[in-house]
Amino acid sequence: MSIEIVGLAAGVFATIAFVPQVYKTWKSKSAKDVSMHMFLIFITGVTLWIIYGAVKKIPAVMISNIIIFILAALQIFLKIKYDRNKTAMKNEK
């Protein structure tokens, strides 16, 4: 078994871990329990992993972290969108 397979498996599991949270936020149209600070810090770390993977030429690190970056950015977008919608609804009352 190649160690590259271990890296790819790690990337798959790390990526899949974000899917339920993004789906739940999208489905419920609520992100009240999502920490914006955590996601901003996390996305910074993921960006650094992408750079590391690119410099070291490690496809498993680059690909998985690019996908994780996209999912985390989507989560941040949903957080901003649904928090604004909630604020707008409160102001209408």
C-alpha positions as a printed NumPy array, in Angstrom:
array([[  0.   ,   0.   ,   0.   ],
       [  1.405,   3.345,  -1.026],
       [  1.543,   6.146,   1.54 ],
       [ -0.124,   8.309,  -1.122],
       [ -3.29 ,   6.242,  -0.617],
       [ -3.209,   7.131,   3.088],
       [ -2.917,  10.811,   2.165],
       [ -5.789,  10.572,  -0.294],
       [ -7.952,   8.75 ,   2.247],
       [ -7.175,  11.427,   4.854],
       [ -8.187,  14.091,   2.355],
       [-11.432,  12.318,   1.507],
       [-12.442,  11.953,   5.155],
       [-11.441,  15.526,   6.052],
       [-13.451,  16.81 ,   3.098],
       [-16.51 ,  14.67 ,   3.772],
       [-16.534,  15.889,   7.382],
       [-17.685,  19.334,   6.2  ],
       [-20.518,  18.192,   3.979],
       [-23.093,  17.498,   6.745],
       [-22.626,  20.96 ,   8.332],
       [-22.901,  22.796,   5.026],
       [-25.936,  20.715,   4.049],
       [-27.627,  21.266,   7.427],
       [-27.066,  25.022,   7.23 ],
       [-28.351,  25.173,   3.664],
       [-31.388,  22.976,   4.401],
       [-32.403,  24.715,   7.655],
       [-31.489,  28.176,   6.335],
       [-29.979,  28.881,   9.736],
       [-26.367,  29.319,  10.783],
       [-26.937,  30.721,  14.261],
       [-24.769,  28.054,  15.91 ],
       [-21.924,  28.329,  13.405],
       [-18.865,  30.2  ,  14.684],
       [-17.663,  32.716,  12.116],
       [-14.382,  33.153,  13.984],
       [-13.67 ,  29.426,  13.883],
       [-14.33 ,  29.248,  10.157],
       [-12.169,  32.298,   9.4  ],
       [ -9.275,  30.836,  11.389],
       [ -9.875,  27.436,   9.79 ],
       [ -9.93 ,  28.797,   6.243],
       [ -6.622,  30.558,   6.956],
       [ -5.116,  27.219,   8.004],
       [ -6.52 ,  25.499,   4.925],
       [ -5.022,  28.197,   2.706],
       [ -1.629,  27.557,   4.301],
       [ -2.049,  23.799,   3.696],
       [ -2.781,  24.513,   0.024],
       [  0.402,  26.579,  -0.227],
       [  2.367,  23.855,   1.581],
       [  0.991,  21.172,  -0.742],
       [  1.843,  23.266,  -3.79 ],
       [  5.405,  23.991,  -2.651],
       [  6.041,  20.357,  -1.676],
       [  4.17 ,  19.098,  -4.776],
       [  1.817,  16.865,  -2.785],
       [ -1.418,  16.461,  -4.801],
       [ -3.378,  14.828,  -1.953],
       [ -2.762,  17.829,   0.306],
       [ -3.546,  20.372,  -2.407],
       [ -6.681,  18.756,  -3.808],
       [ -8.322,  17.885,  -0.505],
       [ -7.625,  21.311,   0.963],
       [ -8.897,  23.124,  -2.12 ],
       [-12.182,  21.231,  -1.784],
       [-12.268,  21.896,   1.973],
       [-11.579,  25.589,   1.257],
       [-14.564,  25.707,  -1.099],
       [-16.838,  24.024,   1.456],
       [-15.64 ,  26.298,   4.276],
       [-16.097,  29.374,   2.066],
       [-19.609,  28.172,   1.234],
       [-20.316,  27.768,   4.951],
       [-19.098,  31.339,   5.589],
       [-21.271,  32.606,   2.716],
       [-24.334,  30.814,   4.133],
       [-23.588,  32.162,   7.623],
       [-23.464,  35.732,   6.312],
       [-26.542,  35.259,   4.114],
       [-28.758,  33.678,   6.762],
       [-27.614,  36.002,   9.547],
       [-28.48 ,  38.993,   7.332],
       [-31.855,  37.48 ,   6.45 ],
       [-32.607,  36.933,  10.139],
       [-31.611,  40.527,  10.975],
       [-33.722,  41.88 ,   8.119],
       [-36.752,  39.882,   9.306],
       [-36.357,  41.257,  12.848],
       [-36.165,  44.824,  11.526],
       [-39.412,  44.361,   9.567],
       [-41.363,  43.542,  12.732]])
